[in-house]
CSV table of C-alpha atoms in Angstrom, one decimal:
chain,number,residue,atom,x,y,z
A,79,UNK,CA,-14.4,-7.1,31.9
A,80,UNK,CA,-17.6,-6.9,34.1
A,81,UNK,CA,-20.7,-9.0,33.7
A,82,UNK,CA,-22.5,-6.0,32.3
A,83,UNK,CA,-20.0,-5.3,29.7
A,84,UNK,CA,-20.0,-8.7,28.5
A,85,UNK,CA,-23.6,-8.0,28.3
A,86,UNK,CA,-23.4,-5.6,25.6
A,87,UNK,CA,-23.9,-6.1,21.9
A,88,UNK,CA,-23.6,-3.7,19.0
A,89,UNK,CA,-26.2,-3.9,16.7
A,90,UNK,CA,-25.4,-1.7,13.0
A,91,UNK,CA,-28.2,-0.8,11.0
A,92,UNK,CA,-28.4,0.6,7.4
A,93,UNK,CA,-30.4,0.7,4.7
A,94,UNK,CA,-27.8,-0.8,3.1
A,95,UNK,CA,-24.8,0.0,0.7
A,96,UNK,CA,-24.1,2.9,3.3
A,97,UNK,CA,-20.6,1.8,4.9
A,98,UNK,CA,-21.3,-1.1,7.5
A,99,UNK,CA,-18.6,-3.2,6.1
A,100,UNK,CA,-16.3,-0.3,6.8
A,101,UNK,CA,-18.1,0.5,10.5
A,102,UNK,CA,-17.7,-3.2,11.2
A,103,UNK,CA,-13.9,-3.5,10.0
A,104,UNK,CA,-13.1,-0.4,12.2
A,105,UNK,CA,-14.9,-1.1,15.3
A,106,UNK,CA,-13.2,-4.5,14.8
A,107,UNK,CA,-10.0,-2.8,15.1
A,108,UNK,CA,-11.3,-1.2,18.1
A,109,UNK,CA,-11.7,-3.9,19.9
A,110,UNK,CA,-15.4,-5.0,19.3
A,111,UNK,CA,-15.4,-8.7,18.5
A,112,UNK,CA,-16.9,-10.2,15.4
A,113,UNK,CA,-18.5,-13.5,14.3
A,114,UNK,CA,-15.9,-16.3,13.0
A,115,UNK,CA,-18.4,-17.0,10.3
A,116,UNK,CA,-18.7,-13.5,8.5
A,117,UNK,CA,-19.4,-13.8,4.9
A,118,UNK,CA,-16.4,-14.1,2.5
A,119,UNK,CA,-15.5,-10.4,0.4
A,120,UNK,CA,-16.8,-10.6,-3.4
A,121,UNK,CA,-16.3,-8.2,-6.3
A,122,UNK,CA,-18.5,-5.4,-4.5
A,123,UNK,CA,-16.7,-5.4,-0.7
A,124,UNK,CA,-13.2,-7.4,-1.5
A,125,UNK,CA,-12.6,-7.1,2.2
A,126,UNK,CA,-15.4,-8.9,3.2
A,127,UNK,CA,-19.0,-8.2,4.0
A,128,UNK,CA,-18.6,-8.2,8.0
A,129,UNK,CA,-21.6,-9.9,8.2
A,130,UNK,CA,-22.3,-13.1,10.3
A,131,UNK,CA,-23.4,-16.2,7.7
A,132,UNK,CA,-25.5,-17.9,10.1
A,133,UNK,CA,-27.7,-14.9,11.2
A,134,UNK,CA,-28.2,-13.8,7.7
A,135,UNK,CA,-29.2,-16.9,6.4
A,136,UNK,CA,-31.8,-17.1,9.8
A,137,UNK,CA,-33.2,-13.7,8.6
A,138,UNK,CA,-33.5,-14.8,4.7
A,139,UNK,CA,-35.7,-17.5,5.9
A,140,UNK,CA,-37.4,-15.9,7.7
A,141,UNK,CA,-38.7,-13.0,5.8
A,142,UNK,CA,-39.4,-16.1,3.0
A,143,UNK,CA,-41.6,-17.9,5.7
A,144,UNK,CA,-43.7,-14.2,6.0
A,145,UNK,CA,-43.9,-13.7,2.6
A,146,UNK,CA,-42.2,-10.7,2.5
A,147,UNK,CA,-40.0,-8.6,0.5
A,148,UNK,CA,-36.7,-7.2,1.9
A,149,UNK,CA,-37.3,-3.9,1.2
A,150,UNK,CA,-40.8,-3.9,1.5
A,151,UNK,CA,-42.7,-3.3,5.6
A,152,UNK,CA,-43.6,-6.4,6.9
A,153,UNK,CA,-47.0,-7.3,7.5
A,154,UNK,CA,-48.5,-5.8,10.6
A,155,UNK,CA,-49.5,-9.3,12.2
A,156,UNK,CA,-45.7,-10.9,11.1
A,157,UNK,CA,-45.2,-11.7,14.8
A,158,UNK,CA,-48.2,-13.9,15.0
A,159,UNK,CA,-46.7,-16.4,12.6
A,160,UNK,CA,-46.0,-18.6,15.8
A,161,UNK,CA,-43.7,-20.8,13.6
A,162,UNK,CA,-42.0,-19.3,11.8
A,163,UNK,CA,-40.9,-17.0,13.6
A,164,UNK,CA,-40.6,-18.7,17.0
A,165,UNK,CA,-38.1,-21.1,15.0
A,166,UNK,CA,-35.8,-18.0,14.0
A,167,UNK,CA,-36.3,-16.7,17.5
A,168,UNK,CA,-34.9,-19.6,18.9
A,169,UNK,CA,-32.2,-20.2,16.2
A,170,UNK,CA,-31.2,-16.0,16.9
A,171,UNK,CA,-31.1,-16.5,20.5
A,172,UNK,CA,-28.8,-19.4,20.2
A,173,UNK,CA,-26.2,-17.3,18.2
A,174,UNK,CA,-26.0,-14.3,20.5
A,175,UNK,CA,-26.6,-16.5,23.6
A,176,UNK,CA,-23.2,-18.3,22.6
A,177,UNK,CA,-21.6,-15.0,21.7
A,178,UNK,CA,-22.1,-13.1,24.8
A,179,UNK,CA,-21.6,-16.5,27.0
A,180,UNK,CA,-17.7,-17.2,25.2
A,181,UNK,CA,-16.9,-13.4,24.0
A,182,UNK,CA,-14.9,-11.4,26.3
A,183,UNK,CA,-15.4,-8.2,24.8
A,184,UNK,CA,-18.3,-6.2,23.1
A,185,UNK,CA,-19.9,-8.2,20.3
A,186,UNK,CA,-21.6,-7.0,17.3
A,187,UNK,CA,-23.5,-7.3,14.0
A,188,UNK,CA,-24.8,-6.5,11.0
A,189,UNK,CA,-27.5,-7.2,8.4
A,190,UNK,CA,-29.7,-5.0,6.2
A,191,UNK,CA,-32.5,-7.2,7.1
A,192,UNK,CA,-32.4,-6.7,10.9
A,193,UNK,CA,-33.8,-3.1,11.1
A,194,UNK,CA,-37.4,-4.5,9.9
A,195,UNK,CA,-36.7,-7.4,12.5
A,196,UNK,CA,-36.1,-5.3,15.2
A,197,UNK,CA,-39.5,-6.2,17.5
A,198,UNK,CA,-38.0,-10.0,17.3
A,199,UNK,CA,-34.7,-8.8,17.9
A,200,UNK,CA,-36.0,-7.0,21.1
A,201,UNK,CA,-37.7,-10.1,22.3
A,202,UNK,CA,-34.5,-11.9,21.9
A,203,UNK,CA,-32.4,-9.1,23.9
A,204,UNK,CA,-34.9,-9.2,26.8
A,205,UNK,CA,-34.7,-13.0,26.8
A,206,UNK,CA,-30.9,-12.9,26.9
A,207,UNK,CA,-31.0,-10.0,29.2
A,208,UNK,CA,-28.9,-7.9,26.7
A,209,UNK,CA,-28.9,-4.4,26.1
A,210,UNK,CA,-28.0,-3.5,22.7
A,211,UNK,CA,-25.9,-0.4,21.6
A,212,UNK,CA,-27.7,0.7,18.0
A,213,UNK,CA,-25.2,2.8,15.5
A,214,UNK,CA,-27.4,3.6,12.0
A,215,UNK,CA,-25.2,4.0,8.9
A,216,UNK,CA,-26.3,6.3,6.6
A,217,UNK,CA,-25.5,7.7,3.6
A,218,UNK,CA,-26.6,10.3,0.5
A,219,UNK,CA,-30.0,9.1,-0.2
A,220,UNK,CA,-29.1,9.7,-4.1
A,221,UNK,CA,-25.4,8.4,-3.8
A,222,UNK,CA,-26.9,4.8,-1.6
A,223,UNK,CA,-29.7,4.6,-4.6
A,224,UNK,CA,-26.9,4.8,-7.2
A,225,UNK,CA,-24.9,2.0,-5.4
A,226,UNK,CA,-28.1,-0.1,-5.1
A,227,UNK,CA,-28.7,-0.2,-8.9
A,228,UNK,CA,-25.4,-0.7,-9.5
A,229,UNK,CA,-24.5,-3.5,-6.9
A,230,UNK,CA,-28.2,-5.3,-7.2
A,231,UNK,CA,-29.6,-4.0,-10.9
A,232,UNK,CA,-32.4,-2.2,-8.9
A,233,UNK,CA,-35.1,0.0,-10.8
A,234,UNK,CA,-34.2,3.6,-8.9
A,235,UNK,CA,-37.7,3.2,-7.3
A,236,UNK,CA,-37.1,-0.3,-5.7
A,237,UNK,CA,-34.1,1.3,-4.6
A,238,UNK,CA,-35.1,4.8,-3.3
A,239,UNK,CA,-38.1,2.4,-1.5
A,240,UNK,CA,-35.7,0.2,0.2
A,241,UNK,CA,-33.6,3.3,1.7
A,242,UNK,CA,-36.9,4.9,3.0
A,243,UNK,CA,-37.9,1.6,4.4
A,244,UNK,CA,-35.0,0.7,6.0
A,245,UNK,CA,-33.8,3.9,7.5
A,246,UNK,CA,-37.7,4.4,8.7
A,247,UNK,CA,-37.7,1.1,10.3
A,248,UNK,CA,-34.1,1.0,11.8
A,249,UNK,CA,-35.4,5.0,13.6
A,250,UNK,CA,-39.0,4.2,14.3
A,251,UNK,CA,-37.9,0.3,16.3
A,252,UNK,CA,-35.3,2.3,18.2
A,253,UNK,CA,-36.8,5.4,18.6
A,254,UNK,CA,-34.0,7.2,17.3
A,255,UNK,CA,-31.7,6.4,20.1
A,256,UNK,CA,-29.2,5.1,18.0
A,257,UNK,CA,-26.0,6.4,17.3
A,258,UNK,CA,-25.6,7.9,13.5
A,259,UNK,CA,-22.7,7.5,11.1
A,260,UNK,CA,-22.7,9.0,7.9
A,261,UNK,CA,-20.6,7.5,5.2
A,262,UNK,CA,-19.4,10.4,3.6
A,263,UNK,CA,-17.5,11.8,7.0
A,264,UNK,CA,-15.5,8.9,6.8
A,265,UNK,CA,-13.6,11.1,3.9
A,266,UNK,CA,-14.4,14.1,4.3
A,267,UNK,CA,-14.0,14.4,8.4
A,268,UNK,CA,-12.0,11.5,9.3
């Protein structure tokens, strides 16, 4: 592989309950490498979540540090929390740093979380001198609402808002140049 392929990260973004784990399990099989500490399957993805622990866990904190809900936008001003988020910045930049430096391949994640953390995410890229690869999952807005008050006993509203957000925030940080998946092809046109 070249320098510049090594270079390259795919980033997945969703709303959530739109298919990742199954995006991440087949580009997997592709080839793209995945963390070695992805979040164990559960009664709602037995397979596993394809999601790495550590960055997760960085992003939790961090949206608890702002104040802010996970579905809700964040603050206008939620970069200017100098610690906070220069902590997670550092903490992020670590992860993928050590991922690109010791992958051979085309690297990738996935969390809900990240499409409302994108301007961070961008900082870190530049810093790394990464370019990212964005794919959007998406789903029935009615069918991903359903799975969201079934999988997290969400008021439809809570649930309808977190789509919006989400989607909104995962095409407005990448202005749309991101490649689109939607769930239901994966039956329907496979």
């Amino acid at each position: 592989m070249t320098e510049e392929q090594t270079k390259r990260i795919i980033v997945v973004l969703s709303p959530g309950r739109c298919g990742t784990s199954l995006l991440m399990k087949a580009l997997g099989v592709m080839g793209m490498r995945l963390s070695d500490n992805l979040i164990p399957g559960n009664y709602a993805n037995p397979e596993g979540h394809f999601e790495a622990e550590d960055i997760v866990e960085i992003q939790k904190e961090l949206l608890r540090d702002l104040q802010a809900h996970p579905y809700m936008p964040l603050p206008d001003d939620w970069l200017v929390n100098k610690e906070a988020v220069a902590r997670a910045r550092k903490r992020l930049a670590t992860i993928i740093q050590q991922q690109i430096d010791t992958v051979p391949t085309i690297w990738g994640f996935k969390d809900p979380r990240t499409n409302a953390l994108l301007p961070l995410w961008f900082r870190i890229f530049n810093q790394c001198q990464i370019t990212p690869s964005f794919t959007l999952s998406v789903r029935k807005p009615q069918t991903t609402v359903a799975s969201y008050c079934k999988q997290y006993n969400d008021a439809p509203e809570i649930a309808e808002l977190a789509y919006l957000t989400r989607t909104t925030d995962a095409l407005h940080h990448t202005a749309a140049d991101c490649f689109i998946v939607h769930y239901e092809d994966w039956f329907t046109r496979p």
